[in-house]
Amino acid sequence: MAGILRIGDPEIEVRLRRDARSRRMILRVAGLASGGPVLTIPTAAPLAAARAFLDDHEDWLRRHMAARPRIAVRDGTRLPFGDGELAIRAASGGRRLIHAEGALHVPGRPADLPGRVAAFVREAAREACAAACDRHAAALGRSVRRITLRDPKGRWGSCTARGDLMFSWRLALAPRAVLDYVAAHEVAHLAEMNHSARFWAVVAGLCPDYAAPRDWLRREGVRLHGYDFSRPGPAEEAGHDSVPGAGSWRP
């Protein structure tokens, strides 16, 4: 029997697994390829006990999620990119990057390849976010003052009272509907600078099916932060950690 628990801000989604053989609660942080963290609990343990356990170990969970092995962007890496995939290929000649048939051909030194791919992804995010924001802002009769692309760890977008919007450029790695939802979310703040029922009504007007991309981001967003665009370094292998002592529950 499995389920989902969400804790903290920004939210962390934890898969809940009940095990009849378990006599204690065990929280594990798997490698990126395995998805998000998993909390195994005894079958009879109440949900309130699981929530309390996660609250007590939130700091530990955040530290270990941040330290998980990352996927280095190198020649041969396959990146998620919009609704498809981007195969990274080192090119032997020329200076310009060539994007064709699902592949990105990157000339130059191998050490420069991750940074050049990151620049390509940022520009793709800039164009997609600008187009989505212009469309949603026009629907509201509002205007966007400025769009900035960054790589924050705790949020996908933000909006200031002056109408400046910020987006994570890693949204270019997400399905297009996800990027469109985040754009709609931030543009909606131009009308409602809060998260009230009125705000969500504005979001629904701009993006009627926003629930699915919002859930995707909660479930899969952490993986987008797992792609490492830094210069080549020692290879890392995927593994997992479990909370020390784990903690116990007694009926």
PDB file of C-alpha atoms in Angstrom:
ATOM      1  CA  MET A   1       0.000   0.000   0.000  1.00  0.00           C
ATOM      2  CA  ALA A   2       1.535   3.299  -1.080  1.00  0.00           C
ATOM      3  CA  GLY A   3       0.678   6.976  -0.994  1.00  0.00           C
ATOM      4  CA  ILE A   4       2.187  10.453  -1.044  1.00  0.00           C
ATOM      5  CA  LEU A   5       2.996  12.859   1.785  1.00  0.00           C
ATOM      6  CA  ARG A   6       4.139  16.439   1.222  1.00  0.00           C
ATOM      7  CA  ILE A   7       6.135  18.481   3.720  1.00  0.00           C
ATOM      8  CA  GLY A   8       7.865  21.848   3.978  1.00  0.00           C
ATOM      9  CA  ASP A   9       8.117  24.946   1.839  1.00  0.00           C
ATOM     10  CA  PRO A  10       9.188  24.547  -0.884  1.00  0.00           C
ATOM     11  CA  GLU A  11       7.340  21.249  -0.816  1.00  0.00           C
ATOM     12  CA  ILE A  12       9.072  17.895  -0.805  1.00  0.00           C
ATOM     13  CA  GLU A  13       7.001  14.965  -2.039  1.00  0.00           C
ATOM     14  CA  VAL A  14       7.694  11.730  -0.162  1.00  0.00           C
ATOM     15  CA  ARG A  15       6.395   8.357  -1.294  1.00  0.00           C
ATOM     16  CA  LEU A  16       4.803   6.419   1.551  1.00  0.00           C
ATOM     17  CA  ARG A  17       5.227   2.640   1.607  1.00  0.00           C
ATOM     18  CA  ARG A  18       3.565   0.390   4.175  1.00  0.00           C
ATOM     19  CA  ASP A  19       5.350  -2.854   4.998  1.00  0.00           C
ATOM     20  CA  ALA A  20       3.845  -5.574   7.196  1.00  0.00           C
ATOM     21  CA  ARG A  21       7.326  -6.807   8.125  1.00  0.00           C
ATOM     22  CA  SER A  22       8.586  -3.387   9.213  1.00  0.00           C
ATOM     23  CA  ARG A  23       8.751  -2.535  12.912  1.00  0.00           C
ATOM     24  CA  ARG A  24      10.076   0.998  12.526  1.00  0.00           C
ATOM     25  CA  MET A  25       9.974   3.938  10.145  1.00  0.00           C
ATOM     26  CA  ILE A  26      12.797   4.213   7.623  1.00  0.00           C
ATOM     27  CA  LEU A  27      13.334   7.237   5.385  1.00  0.00           C
ATOM     28  CA  ARG A  28      15.506   6.771   2.304  1.00  0.00           C
ATOM     29  CA  VAL A  29      16.773   9.182  -0.323  1.00  0.00           C
ATOM     30  CA  ALA A  30      17.351   7.244  -3.537  1.00  0.00           C
ATOM     31  CA  GLY A  31      19.518   8.159  -6.524  1.00  0.00           C
ATOM     32  CA  LEU A  32      18.036  10.569  -9.046  1.00  0.00           C
ATOM     33  CA  ALA A  33      17.062   7.817 -11.456  1.00  0.00           C
ATOM     34  CA  SER A  34      14.923   6.189  -8.765  1.00  0.00           C
ATOM     35  CA  GLY A  35      12.722   9.176  -8.071  1.00  0.00           C
ATOM     36  CA  GLY A  36      12.030  10.974  -4.819  1.00  0.00           C
ATOM     37  CA  PRO A  37      12.467   9.977  -1.177  1.00  0.00           C
ATOM     38  CA  VAL A  38      10.576   7.000   0.267  1.00  0.00           C
ATOM     39  CA  LEU A  39       9.271   6.552   3.820  1.00  0.00           C
ATOM     40  CA  THR A  40       8.639   2.925   4.804  1.00  0.00           C
ATOM     41  CA  ILE A  41       6.340   2.483   7.801  1.00  0.00           C
ATOM     42  CA  PRO A  42       4.669  -0.440   9.612  1.00  0.00           C
ATOM     43  CA  THR A  43       1.270  -1.368   8.187  1.00  0.00           C
ATOM     44  CA  ALA A  44      -0.575  -0.329  11.343  1.00  0.00           C
ATOM     45  CA  ALA A  45       1.213   3.002  11.824  1.00  0.00           C
ATOM     46  CA  PRO A  46      -1.187   5.980  11.675  1.00  0.00           C
ATOM     47  CA  LEU A  47      -0.670   8.628   9.028  1.00  0.00           C
ATOM     48  CA  ALA A  48      -0.231  11.268  11.739  1.00  0.00           C
ATOM     49  CA  ALA A  49       2.815   9.381  13.060  1.00  0.00           C
ATOM     50  CA  ALA A  50       4.353   9.329   9.567  1.00  0.00           C
ATOM     51  CA  ARG A  51       3.798  13.073   9.172  1.00  0.00           C
ATOM     52  CA  ALA A  52       5.351  13.781  12.556  1.00  0.00           C
ATOM     53  CA  PHE A  53       8.351  11.621  11.650  1.00  0.00           C
ATOM     54  CA  LEU A  54       8.878  13.547   8.403  1.00  0.00           C
ATOM     55  CA  ASP A  55       8.543  16.893  10.192  1.00  0.00           C
ATOM     56  CA  ASP A  56      11.226  15.811  12.670  1.00  0.00           C
ATOM     57  CA  HIS A  57      13.599  14.782   9.862  1.00  0.00           C
ATOM     58  CA  GLU A  58      12.908  17.546   7.328  1.00  0.00           C
ATOM     59  CA  ASP A  59      16.341  19.155   7.767  1.00  0.00           C
ATOM     60  CA  TRP A  60      18.063  15.792   7.308  1.00  0.00           C
ATOM     61  CA  LEU A  61      15.978  15.088   4.214  1.00  0.00           C
ATOM     62  CA  ARG A  62      16.785  18.430   2.590  1.00  0.00           C
ATOM     63  CA  ARG A  63      20.523  18.039   3.240  1.00  0.00           C
ATOM     64  CA  HIS A  64      20.641  14.560   1.748  1.00  0.00           C
ATOM     65  CA  MET A  65      18.501  15.450  -1.263  1.00  0.00           C
ATOM     66  CA  ALA A  66      20.877  18.320  -2.034  1.00  0.00           C
ATOM     67  CA  ALA A  67      23.854  15.943  -1.770  1.00  0.00           C
ATOM     68  CA  ARG A  68      22.467  13.257  -4.088  1.00  0.00           C
ATOM     69  CA  PRO A  69      24.667  12.143  -6.988  1.00  0.00           C
ATOM     70  CA  ARG A  70      24.095  14.331 -10.013  1.00  0.00           C
ATOM     71  CA  ILE A  71      23.943  13.551 -13.719  1.00  0.00           C
ATOM     72  CA  ALA A  72      26.901  15.223 -15.404  1.00  0.00           C
ATOM     73  CA  VAL A  73      26.168  16.802 -18.788  1.00  0.00           C
ATOM     74  CA  ARG A  74      28.766  15.375 -21.154  1.00  0.00           C
ATOM     75  CA  ASP A  75      29.105  14.053 -24.694  1.00  0.00           C
ATOM     76  CA  GLY A  76      26.420  11.366 -24.989  1.00  0.00           C
ATOM     77  CA  THR A  77      24.138  12.697 -22.228  1.00  0.00           C
ATOM     78  CA  ARG A  78      20.438  12.659 -23.030  1.00  0.00           C
ATOM     79  CA  LEU A  79      18.610  15.615 -21.516  1.00  0.00           C
ATOM     80  CA  PRO A  80      14.848  15.954 -21.172  1.00  0.00           C
ATOM     81  CA  PHE A  81      13.919  18.979 -23.275  1.00  0.00           C
ATOM     82  CA  GLY A  82      10.351  20.221 -23.550  1.00  0.00           C
ATOM     83  CA  ASP A  83       8.166  17.377 -24.772  1.00  0.00           C
ATOM     84  CA  GLY A  84      11.131  15.428 -26.095  1.00  0.00           C
ATOM     85  CA  GLU A  85      14.774  14.755 -25.484  1.00  0.00           C
ATOM     86  CA  LEU A  86      18.077  16.379 -26.374  1.00  0.00           C
ATOM     87  CA  ALA A  87      21.001  14.101 -27.206  1.00  0.00           C
ATOM     88  CA  ILE A  88      24.277  15.908 -26.527  1.00  0.00           C
ATOM     89  CA  ARG A  89      26.923  15.279 -29.176  1.00  0.00           C
ATOM     90  CA  ALA A  90      30.474  16.634 -29.265  1.00  0.00           C
ATOM     91  CA  ALA A  91      31.223  18.063 -32.716  1.00  0.00           C
ATOM     92  CA  SER A  92      34.650  18.067 -34.342  1.00  0.00           C
ATOM     93  CA  GLY A  93      34.465  21.272 -36.356  1.00  0.00           C
ATOM     94  CA  GLY A  94      32.897  24.710 -36.525  1.00  0.00           C
ATOM     95  CA  ARG A  95      31.963  27.130 -33.776  1.00  0.00           C
ATOM     96  CA  ARG A  96      28.177  27.217 -33.680  1.00  0.00           C
ATOM     97  CA  LEU A  97      25.910  24.812 -31.840  1.00  0.00           C
ATOM     98  CA  ILE A  98      23.568  22.950 -34.161  1.00  0.00           C
ATOM     99  CA  HIS A  99      20.203  21.711 -32.917  1.00  0.00           C
ATOM    100  CA  ALA A 100      18.721  19.187 -35.333  1.00  0.00           C
ATOM    101  CA  GLU A 101      16.685  15.989 -35.164  1.00  0.00           C
ATOM    102  CA  GLY A 102      16.651  15.777 -31.385  1.00  0.00           C
ATOM    103  CA  ALA A 103      20.399  16.277 -31.000  1.00  0.00           C
ATOM    104  CA  LEU A 104      22.562  19.223 -29.992  1.00  0.00           C
ATOM    105  CA  HIS A 105      25.963  19.206 -31.689  1.00  0.00           C
ATOM    106  CA  VAL A 106      28.493  21.128 -29.597  1.00  0.00           C
ATOM    107  CA  PRO A 107      31.892  22.056 -31.048  1.00  0.00           C
ATOM    108  CA  GLY A 108      34.914  23.158 -29.027  1.00  0.00           C
ATOM    109  CA  ARG A 109      36.811  21.817 -26.050  1.00  0.00           C
ATOM    110  CA  PRO A 110      35.182  19.037 -23.986  1.00  0.00           C
ATOM    111  CA  ALA A 111      35.625  21.130 -20.839  1.00  0.00           C
ATOM    112  CA  ASP A 112      33.449  23.873 -22.358  1.00  0.00           C
ATOM    113  CA  LEU A 113      30.647  21.565 -23.469  1.00  0.00           C
ATOM    114  CA  PRO A 114      28.514  21.645 -20.257  1.00  0.00           C
ATOM    115  CA  GLY A 115      28.560  25.438 -20.117  1.00  0.00           C
ATOM    116  CA  ARG A 116      27.642  25.775 -23.781  1.00  0.00           C
ATOM    117  CA  VAL A 117      24.751  23.351 -23.345  1.00  0.00           C
ATOM    118  CA  ALA A 118      23.566  25.313 -20.292  1.00  0.00           C
ATOM    119  CA  ALA A 119      23.639  28.531 -22.325  1.00  0.00           C
ATOM    120  CA  PHE A 120      21.545  26.865 -25.025  1.00  0.00           C
ATOM    121  CA  VAL A 121      19.002  25.648 -22.457  1.00  0.00           C
ATOM    122  CA  ARG A 122      18.816  29.106 -20.840  1.00  0.00           C
ATOM    123  CA  GLU A 123      18.109  30.774 -24.172  1.00  0.00           C
ATOM    124  CA  ALA A 124      15.423  28.213 -24.981  1.00  0.00           C
ATOM    125  CA  ALA A 125      13.836  28.884 -21.578  1.00  0.00           C
ATOM    126  CA  ARG A 126      14.007  32.646 -22.143  1.00  0.00           C
ATOM    127  CA  GLU A 127      12.200  32.420 -25.472  1.00  0.00           C
ATOM    128  CA  ALA A 128       9.562  29.998 -24.200  1.00  0.00           C
ATOM    129  CA  CYS A 129       8.904  31.923 -20.972  1.00  0.00           C
ATOM    130  CA  ALA A 130       8.682  35.255 -22.792  1.00  0.00           C
ATOM    131  CA  ALA A 131       6.198  33.881 -25.328  1.00  0.00           C
ATOM    132  CA  ALA A 132       4.050  32.258 -22.629  1.00  0.00           C
ATOM    133  CA  CYS A 133       4.104  35.355 -20.399  1.00  0.00           C
ATOM    134  CA  ASP A 134       3.191  37.665 -23.279  1.00  0.00           C
ATOM    135  CA  ARG A 135       0.228  35.432 -24.139  1.00  0.00           C
ATOM    136  CA  HIS A 136      -1.045  35.167 -20.571  1.00  0.00           C
ATOM    137  CA  ALA A 137      -0.454  38.842 -19.776  1.00  0.00           C
ATOM    138  CA  ALA A 138      -2.390  39.875 -22.887  1.00  0.00           C
ATOM    139  CA  ALA A 139      -5.296  37.693 -21.748  1.00  0.00           C
ATOM    140  CA  LEU A 140      -5.345  39.618 -18.443  1.00  0.00           C
ATOM    141  CA  GLY A 141      -4.829  43.013 -20.013  1.00  0.00           C
ATOM    142  CA  ARG A 142      -1.595  43.389 -18.049  1.00  0.00           C
ATOM    143  CA  SER A 143       2.033  43.875 -19.011  1.00  0.00           C
ATOM    144  CA  VAL A 144       5.245  42.222 -17.892  1.00  0.00           C
ATOM    145  CA  ARG A 145       7.997  44.656 -16.998  1.00  0.00           C
ATOM    146  CA  ARG A 146      11.032  42.358 -17.139  1.00  0.00           C
ATOM    147  CA  ILE A 147      11.846  38.643 -17.268  1.00  0.00           C
ATOM    148  CA  THR A 148      14.953  37.241 -15.580  1.00  0.00           C
ATOM    149  CA  LEU A 149      16.300  33.689 -15.857  1.00  0.00           C
ATOM    150  CA  ARG A 150      18.134  32.166 -12.874  1.00  0.00           C
ATOM    151  CA  ASP A 151      18.880  28.768 -11.352  1.00  0.00           C
ATOM    152  CA  PRO A 152      17.268  28.868  -7.885  1.00  0.00           C
ATOM    153  CA  LYS A 153      16.955  25.681  -5.875  1.00  0.00           C
ATOM    154  CA  GLY A 154      13.778  26.521  -3.988  1.00  0.00           C
ATOM    155  CA  ARG A 155      11.370  27.944  -6.558  1.00  0.00           C
ATOM    156  CA  TRP A 156      10.457  27.799 -10.237  1.00  0.00           C
ATOM    157  CA  GLY A 157       9.330  31.381 -10.623  1.00  0.00           C
ATOM    158  CA  SER A 158       8.502  34.616  -8.821  1.00  0.00           C
ATOM    159  CA  CYS A 159       6.758  37.927  -9.415  1.00  0.00           C
ATOM    160  CA  THR A 160       7.484  41.294  -7.810  1.00  0.00           C
ATOM    161  CA  ALA A 161       4.986  44.042  -7.093  1.00  0.00           C
ATOM    162  CA  ARG A 162       6.590  46.033  -9.929  1.00  0.00           C
ATOM    163  CA  GLY A 163       5.779  43.329 -12.458  1.00  0.00           C
ATOM    164  CA  ASP A 164       9.242  41.776 -12.756  1.00  0.00           C
ATOM    165  CA  LEU A 165       9.141  38.025 -13.313  1.00  0.00           C
ATOM    166  CA  MET A 166      11.844  35.467 -12.586  1.00  0.00           C
ATOM    167  CA  PHE A 167      11.950  31.896 -13.868  1.00  0.00           C
ATOM    168  CA  SER A 168      14.244  28.927 -13.443  1.00  0.00           C
ATOM    169  CA  TRP A 169      15.892  28.223 -16.792  1.00  0.00           C
ATOM    170  CA  ARG A 170      15.625  24.509 -15.971  1.00  0.00           C
ATOM    171  CA  LEU A 171      11.958  24.786 -16.938  1.00  0.00           C
ATOM    172  CA  ALA A 172      13.181  24.275 -20.515  1.00  0.00           C
ATOM    173  CA  LEU A 173      13.889  20.682 -19.438  1.00  0.00           C
ATOM    174  CA  ALA A 174      10.265  20.189 -18.371  1.00  0.00           C
ATOM    175  CA  PRO A 175       7.280  19.379 -20.597  1.00  0.00           C
ATOM    176  CA  ARG A 176       5.896  22.457 -22.332  1.00  0.00           C
ATOM    177  CA  ALA A 177       2.660  22.318 -20.354  1.00  0.00           C
ATOM    178  CA  VAL A 178       4.691  22.614 -17.137  1.00  0.00           C
ATOM    179  CA  LEU A 179       6.546  25.712 -18.311  1.00  0.00           C
ATOM    180  CA  ASP A 180       3.252  27.204 -19.497  1.00  0.00           C
ATOM    181  CA  TYR A 181       1.665  26.580 -16.089  1.00  0.00           C
ATOM    182  CA  VAL A 182       4.538  28.265 -14.227  1.00  0.00           C
ATOM    183  CA  ALA A 183       4.301  31.244 -16.595  1.00  0.00           C
ATOM    184  CA  ALA A 184       0.536  31.445 -16.005  1.00  0.00           C
ATOM    185  CA  HIS A 185       1.077  31.172 -12.239  1.00  0.00           C
ATOM    186  CA  GLU A 186       3.502  34.083 -12.135  1.00  0.00           C
ATOM    187  CA  VAL A 187       1.511  36.246 -14.559  1.00  0.00           C
ATOM    188  CA  ALA A 188      -1.580  35.656 -12.402  1.00  0.00           C
ATOM    189  CA  HIS A 189       0.287  37.426  -9.601  1.00  0.00           C
ATOM    190  CA  LEU A 190       0.112  40.602 -11.681  1.00  0.00           C
ATOM    191  CA  ALA A 191      -3.606  40.555 -10.850  1.00  0.00           C
ATOM    192  CA  GLU A 192      -3.514  38.872  -7.417  1.00  0.00           C
ATOM    193  CA  MET A 193      -0.310  39.130  -5.374  1.00  0.00           C
ATOM    194  CA  ASN A 194      -1.317  36.260  -3.100  1.00  0.00           C
ATOM    195  CA  HIS A 195      -2.420  32.630  -3.212  1.00  0.00           C
ATOM    196  CA  SER A 196      -6.062  33.201  -2.397  1.00  0.00           C
ATOM    197  CA  ALA A 197      -9.053  31.552  -4.073  1.00  0.00           C
ATOM    198  CA  ARG A 198      -9.211  34.602  -6.364  1.00  0.00           C
ATOM    199  CA  PHE A 199      -5.611  33.995  -7.424  1.00  0.00           C
ATOM    200  CA  TRP A 200      -6.249  30.349  -8.301  1.00  0.00           C
ATOM    201  CA  ALA A 201      -9.334  31.396 -10.247  1.00  0.00           C
ATOM    202  CA  VAL A 202      -7.095  33.647 -12.361  1.00  0.00           C
ATOM    203  CA  VAL A 203      -4.647  30.766 -12.883  1.00  0.00           C
ATOM    204  CA  ALA A 204      -7.511  28.496 -13.949  1.00  0.00           C
ATOM    205  CA  GLY A 205      -8.687  31.113 -16.427  1.00  0.00           C
ATOM    206  CA  LEU A 206      -5.232  31.280 -18.002  1.00  0.00           C
ATOM    207  CA  CYS A 207      -4.379  27.579 -17.709  1.00  0.00           C
ATOM    208  CA  PRO A 208      -7.560  25.503 -17.210  1.00  0.00           C
ATOM    209  CA  ASP A 209      -5.705  22.199 -16.836  1.00  0.00           C
ATOM    210  CA  TYR A 210      -3.076  23.513 -14.421  1.00  0.00           C
ATOM    211  CA  ALA A 211      -3.493  20.709 -11.857  1.00  0.00           C
ATOM    212  CA  ALA A 212      -1.650  18.113 -13.958  1.00  0.00           C
ATOM    213  CA  PRO A 213       1.491  20.195 -14.674  1.00  0.00           C
ATOM    214  CA  ARG A 214       1.549  21.427 -11.063  1.00  0.00           C
ATOM    215  CA  ASP A 215       1.492  17.814  -9.854  1.00  0.00           C
ATOM    216  CA  TRP A 216       4.210  16.875 -12.368  1.00  0.00           C
ATOM    217  CA  LEU A 217       6.450  19.622 -11.017  1.00  0.00           C
ATOM    218  CA  ARG A 218       5.919  18.491  -7.427  1.00  0.00           C
ATOM    219  CA  ARG A 219       6.635  14.900  -8.378  1.00  0.00           C
ATOM    220  CA  GLU A 220       9.407  15.244 -10.967  1.00  0.00           C
ATOM    221  CA  GLY A 221      10.846  18.722 -10.527  1.00  0.00           C
ATOM    222  CA  VAL A 222      13.684  17.596  -8.260  1.00  0.00           C
ATOM    223  CA  ARG A 223      15.111  15.567 -11.152  1.00  0.00           C
ATOM    224  CA  LEU A 224      15.600  18.710 -13.231  1.00  0.00           C
ATOM    225  CA  HIS A 225      17.991  20.001 -10.579  1.00  0.00           C
ATOM    226  CA  GLY A 226      19.971  16.773 -10.852  1.00  0.00           C
ATOM    227  CA  TYR A 227      21.565  17.677 -14.186  1.00  0.00           C
ATOM    228  CA  ASP A 228      25.035  19.070 -13.570  1.00  0.00           C
ATOM    229  CA  PHE A 229      26.246  21.649 -16.107  1.00  0.00           C
ATOM    230  CA  SER A 230      29.578  22.303 -14.396  1.00  0.00           C
ATOM    231  CA  ARG A 231      32.948  21.576 -15.970  1.00  0.00           C
ATOM    232  CA  PRO A 232      34.142  17.944 -15.940  1.00  0.00           C
ATOM    233  CA  GLY A 233      35.117  16.495 -12.580  1.00  0.00           C
ATOM    234  CA  PRO A 234      35.339  13.103 -10.846  1.00  0.00           C
ATOM    235  CA  ALA A 235      32.549  10.743 -11.824  1.00  0.00           C
ATOM    236  CA  GLU A 236      29.906  10.017  -9.227  1.00  0.00           C
ATOM    237  CA  GLU A 237      27.890   6.849  -8.822  1.00  0.00           C
ATOM    238  CA  ALA A 238      24.259   6.721  -7.812  1.00  0.00           C
ATOM    239  CA  GLY A 239      23.387   5.325  -4.428  1.00  0.00           C
ATOM    240  CA  HIS A 240      21.063   5.936  -1.515  1.00  0.00           C
ATOM    241  CA  ASP A 241      21.109   7.143   2.057  1.00  0.00           C
ATOM    242  CA  SER A 242      18.787   6.304   4.913  1.00  0.00           C
ATOM    243  CA  VAL A 243      18.110   8.386   7.959  1.00  0.00           C
ATOM    244  CA  PRO A 244      20.407   7.326  10.831  1.00  0.00           C
ATOM    245  CA  GLY A 245      18.584   5.446  13.561  1.00  0.00           C
ATOM    246  CA  ALA A 246      15.434   5.747  11.461  1.00  0.00           C
ATOM    247  CA  GLY A 247      13.157   6.004  14.471  1.00  0.00           C
ATOM    248  CA  SER A 248      10.502   3.599  15.608  1.00  0.00           C
ATOM    249  CA  TRP A 249       6.787   3.355  16.093  1.00  0.00           C
ATOM    250  CA  ARG A 250       4.986   1.119  18.482  1.00  0.00           C
ATOM    251  CA  PRO A 251       1.247   0.267  18.354  1.00  0.00           C
TER     252      PRO A 251
END
